[in-house]
mmCIF file with all atom_site columns, C-alpha atoms in Angstrom:
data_model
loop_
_atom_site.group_PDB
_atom_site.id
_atom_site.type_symbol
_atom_site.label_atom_id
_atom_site.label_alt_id
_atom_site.label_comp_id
_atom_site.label_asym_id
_atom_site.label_entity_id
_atom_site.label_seq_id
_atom_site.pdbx_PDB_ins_code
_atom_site.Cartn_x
_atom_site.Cartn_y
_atom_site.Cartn_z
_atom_site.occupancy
_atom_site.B_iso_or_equiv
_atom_site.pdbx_formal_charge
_atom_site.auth_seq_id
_atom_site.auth_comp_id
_atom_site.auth_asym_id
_atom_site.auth_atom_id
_atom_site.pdbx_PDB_model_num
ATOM 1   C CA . UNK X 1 1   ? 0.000   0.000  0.000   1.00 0.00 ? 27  UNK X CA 1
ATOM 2   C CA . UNK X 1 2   ? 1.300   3.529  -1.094  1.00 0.00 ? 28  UNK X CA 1
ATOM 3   C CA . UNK X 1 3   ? 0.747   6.179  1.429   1.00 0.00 ? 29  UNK X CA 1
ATOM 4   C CA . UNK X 1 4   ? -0.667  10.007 0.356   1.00 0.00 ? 30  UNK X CA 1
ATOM 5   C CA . UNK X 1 5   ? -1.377  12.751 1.910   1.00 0.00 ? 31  UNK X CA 1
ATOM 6   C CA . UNK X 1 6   ? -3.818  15.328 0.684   1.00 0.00 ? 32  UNK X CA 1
ATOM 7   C CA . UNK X 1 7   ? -4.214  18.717 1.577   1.00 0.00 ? 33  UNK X CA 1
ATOM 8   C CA . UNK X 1 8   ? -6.952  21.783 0.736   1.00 0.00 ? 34  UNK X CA 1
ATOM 9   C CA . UNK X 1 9   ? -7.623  24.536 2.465   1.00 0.00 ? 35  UNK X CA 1
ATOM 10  C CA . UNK X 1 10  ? -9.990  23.254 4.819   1.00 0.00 ? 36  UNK X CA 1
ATOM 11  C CA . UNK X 1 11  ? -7.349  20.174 6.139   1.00 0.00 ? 37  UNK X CA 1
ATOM 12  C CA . UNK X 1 12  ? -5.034  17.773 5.669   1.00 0.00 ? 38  UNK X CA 1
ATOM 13  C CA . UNK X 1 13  ? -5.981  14.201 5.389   1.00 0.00 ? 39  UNK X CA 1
ATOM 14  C CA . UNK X 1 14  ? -3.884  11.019 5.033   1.00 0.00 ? 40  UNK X CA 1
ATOM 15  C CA . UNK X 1 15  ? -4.706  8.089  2.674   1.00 0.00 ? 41  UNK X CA 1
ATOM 16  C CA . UNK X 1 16  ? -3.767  4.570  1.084   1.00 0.00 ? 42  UNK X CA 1
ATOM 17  C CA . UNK X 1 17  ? -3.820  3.591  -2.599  1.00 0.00 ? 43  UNK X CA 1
ATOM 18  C CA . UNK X 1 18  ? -3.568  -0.139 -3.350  1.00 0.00 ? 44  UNK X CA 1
ATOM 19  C CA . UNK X 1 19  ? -0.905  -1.711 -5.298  1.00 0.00 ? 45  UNK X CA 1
ATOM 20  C CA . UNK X 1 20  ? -2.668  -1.971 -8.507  1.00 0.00 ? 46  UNK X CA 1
ATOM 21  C CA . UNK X 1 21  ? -0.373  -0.777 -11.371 1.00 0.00 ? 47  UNK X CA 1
ATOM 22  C CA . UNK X 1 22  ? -2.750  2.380  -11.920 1.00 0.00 ? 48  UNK X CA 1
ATOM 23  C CA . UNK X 1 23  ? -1.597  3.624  -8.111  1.00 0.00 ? 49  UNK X CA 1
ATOM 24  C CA . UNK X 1 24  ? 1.433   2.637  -8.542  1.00 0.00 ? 50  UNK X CA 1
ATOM 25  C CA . UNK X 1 25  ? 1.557   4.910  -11.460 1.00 0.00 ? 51  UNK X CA 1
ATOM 26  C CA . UNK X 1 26  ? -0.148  7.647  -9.474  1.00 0.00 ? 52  UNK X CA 1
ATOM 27  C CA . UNK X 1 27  ? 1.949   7.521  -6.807  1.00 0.00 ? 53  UNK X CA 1
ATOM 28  C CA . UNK X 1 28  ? 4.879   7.959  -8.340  1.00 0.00 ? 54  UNK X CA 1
ATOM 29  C CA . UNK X 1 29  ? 3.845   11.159 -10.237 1.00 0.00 ? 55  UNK X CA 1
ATOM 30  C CA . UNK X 1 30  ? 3.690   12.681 -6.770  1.00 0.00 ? 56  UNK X CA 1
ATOM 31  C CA . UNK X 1 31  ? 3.798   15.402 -5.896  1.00 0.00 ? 57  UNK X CA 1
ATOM 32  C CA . UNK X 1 32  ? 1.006   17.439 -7.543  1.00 0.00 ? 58  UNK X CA 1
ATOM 33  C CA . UNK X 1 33  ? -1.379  20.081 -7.568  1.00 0.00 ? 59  UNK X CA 1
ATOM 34  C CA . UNK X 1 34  ? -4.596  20.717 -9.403  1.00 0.00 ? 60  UNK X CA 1
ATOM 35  C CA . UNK X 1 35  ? -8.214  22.760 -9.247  1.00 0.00 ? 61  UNK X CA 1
ATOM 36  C CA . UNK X 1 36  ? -10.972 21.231 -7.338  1.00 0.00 ? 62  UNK X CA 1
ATOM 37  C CA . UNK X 1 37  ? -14.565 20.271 -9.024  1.00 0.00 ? 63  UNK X CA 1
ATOM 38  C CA . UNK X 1 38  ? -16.974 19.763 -6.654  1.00 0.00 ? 64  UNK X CA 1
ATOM 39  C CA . UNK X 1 39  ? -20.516 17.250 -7.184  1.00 0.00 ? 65  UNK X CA 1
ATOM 40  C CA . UNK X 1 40  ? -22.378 17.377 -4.023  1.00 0.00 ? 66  UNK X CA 1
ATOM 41  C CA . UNK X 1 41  ? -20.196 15.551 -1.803  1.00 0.00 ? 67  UNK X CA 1
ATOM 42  C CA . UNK X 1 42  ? -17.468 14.578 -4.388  1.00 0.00 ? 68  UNK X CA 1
ATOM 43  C CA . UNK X 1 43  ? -14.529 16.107 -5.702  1.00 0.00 ? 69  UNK X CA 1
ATOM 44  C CA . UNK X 1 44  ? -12.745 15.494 -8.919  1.00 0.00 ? 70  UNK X CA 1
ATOM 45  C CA . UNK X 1 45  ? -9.739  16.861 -10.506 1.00 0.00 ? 71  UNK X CA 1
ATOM 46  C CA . UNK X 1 46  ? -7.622  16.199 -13.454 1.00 0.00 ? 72  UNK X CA 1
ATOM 47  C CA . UNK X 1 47  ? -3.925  14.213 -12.915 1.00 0.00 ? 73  UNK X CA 1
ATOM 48  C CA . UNK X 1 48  ? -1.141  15.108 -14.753 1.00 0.00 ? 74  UNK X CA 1
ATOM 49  C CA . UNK X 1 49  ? -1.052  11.230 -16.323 1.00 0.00 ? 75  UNK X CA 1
ATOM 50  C CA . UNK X 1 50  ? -3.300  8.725  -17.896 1.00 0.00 ? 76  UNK X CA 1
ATOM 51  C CA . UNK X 1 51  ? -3.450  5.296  -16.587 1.00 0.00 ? 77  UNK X CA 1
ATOM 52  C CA . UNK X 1 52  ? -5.899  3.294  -18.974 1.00 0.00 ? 78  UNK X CA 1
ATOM 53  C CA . UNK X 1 53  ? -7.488  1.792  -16.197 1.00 0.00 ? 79  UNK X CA 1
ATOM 54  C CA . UNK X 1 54  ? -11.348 1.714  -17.282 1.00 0.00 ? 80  UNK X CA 1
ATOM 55  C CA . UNK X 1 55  ? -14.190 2.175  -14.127 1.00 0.00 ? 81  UNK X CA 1
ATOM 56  C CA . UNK X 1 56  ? -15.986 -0.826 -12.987 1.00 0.00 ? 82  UNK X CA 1
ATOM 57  C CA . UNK X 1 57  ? -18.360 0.894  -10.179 1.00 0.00 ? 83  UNK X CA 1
ATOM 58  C CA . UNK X 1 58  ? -20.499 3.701  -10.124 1.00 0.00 ? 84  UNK X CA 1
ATOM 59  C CA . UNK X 1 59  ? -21.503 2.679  -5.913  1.00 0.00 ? 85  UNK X CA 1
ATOM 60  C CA . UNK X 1 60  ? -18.630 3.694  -3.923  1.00 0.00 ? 86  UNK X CA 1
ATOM 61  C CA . UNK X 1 61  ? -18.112 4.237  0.539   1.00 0.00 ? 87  UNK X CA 1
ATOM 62  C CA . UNK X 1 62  ? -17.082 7.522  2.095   1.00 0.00 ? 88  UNK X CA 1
ATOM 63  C CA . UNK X 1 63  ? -13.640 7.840  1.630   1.00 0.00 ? 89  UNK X CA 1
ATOM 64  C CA . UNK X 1 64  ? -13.178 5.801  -1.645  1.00 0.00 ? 90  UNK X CA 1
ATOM 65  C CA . UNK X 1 65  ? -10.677 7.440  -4.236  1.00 0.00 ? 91  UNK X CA 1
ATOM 66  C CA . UNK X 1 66  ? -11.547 6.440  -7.644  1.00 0.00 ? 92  UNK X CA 1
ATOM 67  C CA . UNK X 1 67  ? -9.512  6.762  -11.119 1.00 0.00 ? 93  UNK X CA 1
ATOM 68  C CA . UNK X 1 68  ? -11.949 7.989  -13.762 1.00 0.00 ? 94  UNK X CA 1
ATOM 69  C CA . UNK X 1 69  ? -10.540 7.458  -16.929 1.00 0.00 ? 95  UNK X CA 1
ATOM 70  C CA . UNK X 1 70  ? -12.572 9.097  -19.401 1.00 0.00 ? 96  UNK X CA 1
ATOM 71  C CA . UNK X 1 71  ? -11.961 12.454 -17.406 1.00 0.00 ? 97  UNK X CA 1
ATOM 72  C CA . UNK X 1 72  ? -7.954  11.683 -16.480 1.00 0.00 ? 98  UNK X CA 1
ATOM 73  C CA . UNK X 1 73  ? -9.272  12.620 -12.965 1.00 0.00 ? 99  UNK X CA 1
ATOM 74  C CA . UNK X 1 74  ? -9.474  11.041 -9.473  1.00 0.00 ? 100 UNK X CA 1
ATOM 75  C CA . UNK X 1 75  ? -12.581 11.399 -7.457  1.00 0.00 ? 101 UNK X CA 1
ATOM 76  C CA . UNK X 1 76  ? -12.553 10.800 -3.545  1.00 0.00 ? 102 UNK X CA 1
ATOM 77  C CA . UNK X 1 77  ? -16.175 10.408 -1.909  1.00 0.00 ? 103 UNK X CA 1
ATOM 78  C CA . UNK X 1 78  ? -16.700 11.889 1.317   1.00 0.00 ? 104 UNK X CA 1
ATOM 79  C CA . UNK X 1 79  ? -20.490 11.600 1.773   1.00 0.00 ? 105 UNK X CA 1
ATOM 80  C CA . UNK X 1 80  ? -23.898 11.144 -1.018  1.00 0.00 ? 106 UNK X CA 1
ATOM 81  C CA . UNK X 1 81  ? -23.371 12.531 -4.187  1.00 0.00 ? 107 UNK X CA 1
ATOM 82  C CA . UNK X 1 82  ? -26.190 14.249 -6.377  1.00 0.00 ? 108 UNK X CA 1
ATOM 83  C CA . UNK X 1 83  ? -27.599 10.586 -7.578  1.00 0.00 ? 109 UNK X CA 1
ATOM 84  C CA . UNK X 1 84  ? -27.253 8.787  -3.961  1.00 0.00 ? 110 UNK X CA 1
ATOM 85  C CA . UNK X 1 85  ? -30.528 7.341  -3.212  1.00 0.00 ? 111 UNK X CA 1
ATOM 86  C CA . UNK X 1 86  ? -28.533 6.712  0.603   1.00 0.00 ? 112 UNK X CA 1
ATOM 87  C CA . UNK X 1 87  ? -25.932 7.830  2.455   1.00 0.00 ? 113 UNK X CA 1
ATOM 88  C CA . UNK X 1 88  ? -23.566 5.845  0.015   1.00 0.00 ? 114 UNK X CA 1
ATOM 89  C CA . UNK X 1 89  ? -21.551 8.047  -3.315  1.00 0.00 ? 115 UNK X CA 1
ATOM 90  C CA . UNK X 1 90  ? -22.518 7.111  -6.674  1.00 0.00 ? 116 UNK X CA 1
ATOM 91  C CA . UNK X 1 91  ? -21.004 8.325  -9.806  1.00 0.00 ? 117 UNK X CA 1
ATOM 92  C CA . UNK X 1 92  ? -22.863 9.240  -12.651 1.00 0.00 ? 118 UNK X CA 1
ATOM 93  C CA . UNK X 1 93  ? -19.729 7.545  -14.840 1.00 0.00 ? 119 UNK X CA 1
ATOM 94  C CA . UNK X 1 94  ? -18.056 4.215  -14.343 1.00 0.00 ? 120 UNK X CA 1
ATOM 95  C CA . UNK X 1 95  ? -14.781 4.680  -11.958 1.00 0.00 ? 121 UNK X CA 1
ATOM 96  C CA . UNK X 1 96  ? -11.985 2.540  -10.750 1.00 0.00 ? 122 UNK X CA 1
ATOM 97  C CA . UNK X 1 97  ? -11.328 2.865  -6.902  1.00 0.00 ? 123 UNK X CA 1
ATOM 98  C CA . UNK X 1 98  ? -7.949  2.862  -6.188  1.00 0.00 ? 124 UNK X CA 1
ATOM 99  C CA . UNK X 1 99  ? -7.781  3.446  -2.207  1.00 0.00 ? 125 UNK X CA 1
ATOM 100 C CA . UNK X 1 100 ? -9.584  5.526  0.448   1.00 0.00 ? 126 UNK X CA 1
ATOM 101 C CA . UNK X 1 101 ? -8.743  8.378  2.989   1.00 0.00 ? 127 UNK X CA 1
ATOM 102 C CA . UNK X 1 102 ? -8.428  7.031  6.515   1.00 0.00 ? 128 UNK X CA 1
ATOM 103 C CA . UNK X 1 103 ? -10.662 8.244  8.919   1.00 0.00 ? 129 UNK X CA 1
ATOM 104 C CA . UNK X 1 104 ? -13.477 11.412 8.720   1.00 0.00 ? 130 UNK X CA 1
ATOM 105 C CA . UNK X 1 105 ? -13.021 13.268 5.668   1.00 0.00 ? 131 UNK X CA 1
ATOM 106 C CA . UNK X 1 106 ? -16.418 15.064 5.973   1.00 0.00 ? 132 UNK X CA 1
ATOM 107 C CA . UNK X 1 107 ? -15.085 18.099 6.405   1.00 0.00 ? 133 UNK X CA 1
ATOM 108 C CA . UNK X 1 108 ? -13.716 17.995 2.582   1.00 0.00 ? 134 UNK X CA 1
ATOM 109 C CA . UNK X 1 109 ? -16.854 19.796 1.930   1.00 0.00 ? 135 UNK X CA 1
ATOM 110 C CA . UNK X 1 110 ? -15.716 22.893 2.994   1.00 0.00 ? 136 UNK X CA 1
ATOM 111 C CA . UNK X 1 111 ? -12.553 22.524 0.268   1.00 0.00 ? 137 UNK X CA 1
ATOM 112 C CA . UNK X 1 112 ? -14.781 24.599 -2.116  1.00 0.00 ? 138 UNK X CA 1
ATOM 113 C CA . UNK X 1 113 ? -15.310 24.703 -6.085  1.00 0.00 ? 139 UNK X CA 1
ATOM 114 C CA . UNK X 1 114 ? -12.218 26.214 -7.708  1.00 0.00 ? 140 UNK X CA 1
ATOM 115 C CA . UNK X 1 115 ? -9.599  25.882 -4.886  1.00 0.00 ? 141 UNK X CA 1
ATOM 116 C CA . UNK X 1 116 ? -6.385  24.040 -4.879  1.00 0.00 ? 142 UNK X CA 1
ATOM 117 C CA . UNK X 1 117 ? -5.771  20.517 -3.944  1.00 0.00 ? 143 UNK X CA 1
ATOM 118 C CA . UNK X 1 118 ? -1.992  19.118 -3.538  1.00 0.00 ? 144 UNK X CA 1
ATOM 119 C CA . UNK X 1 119 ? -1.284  15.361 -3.404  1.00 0.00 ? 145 UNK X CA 1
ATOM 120 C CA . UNK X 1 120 ? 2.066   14.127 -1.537  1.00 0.00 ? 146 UNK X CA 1
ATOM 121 C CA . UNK X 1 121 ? 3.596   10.775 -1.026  1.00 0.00 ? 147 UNK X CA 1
ATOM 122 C CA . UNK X 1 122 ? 3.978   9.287  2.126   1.00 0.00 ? 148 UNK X CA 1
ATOM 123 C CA . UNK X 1 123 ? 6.690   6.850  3.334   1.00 0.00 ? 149 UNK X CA 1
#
């Protein structure tokens, strides 16, 4: 498991990817920044790489990062999104989750539309 650390304005969170090839990938473009896009209680932003790994789930947990391919983005969940019929994210497009932020990450909500996001790796 690869270790990140993500930070907005509102916080700093720490995370895990797995060791599929596509994190792997990610990980080791680290560091990077990018602009936030926020979907109710989702945020997406483009990566600076391409991974060809196509989505299998549109139902994801709170705290699920997810590689969407079609957008060259990852997504991380941290509460319903705009199609949840529950509590539990879904996607309007097929992602690939990748890892998840450890512990609370409600408070990703207050990152905003527009701001900054930075992704580090941790050892």
């Amino acid at each position: 498991m690869n270790g990140i650390r993500i930070r907005t304005r509102s916080g700093t969170w720490d995370a895990v990817l797995d060791n599929s090839d596509a994190s792997n990938e990610i990980w080791l473009s680290l560091p990077f920044s990018a602009d936030i896009n926020m979907l109710g209680s989702q945020m997406y932003f483009v990566i600076p790489l391409s991974t060809g790994v196509k989505g299998d789930s549109v139902t994801f947990e709170k705290g699920d990062i997810a590689y969407w391919k079609e957008a060259d983005a990852l997504c991380i969940f941290f509460g319903p999104t705009p199609l949840s019929t529950d509590e539990r994210p879904v996607a309007a497009f097929p992602m690939k989750k990748i890892g998840s932020v450890n512990g609370d990450c409600s408070a990703m909500d207050a990152s905003g539309d527009r701001t900054r996001i930075t992704l580090e790796r941790m050892f």
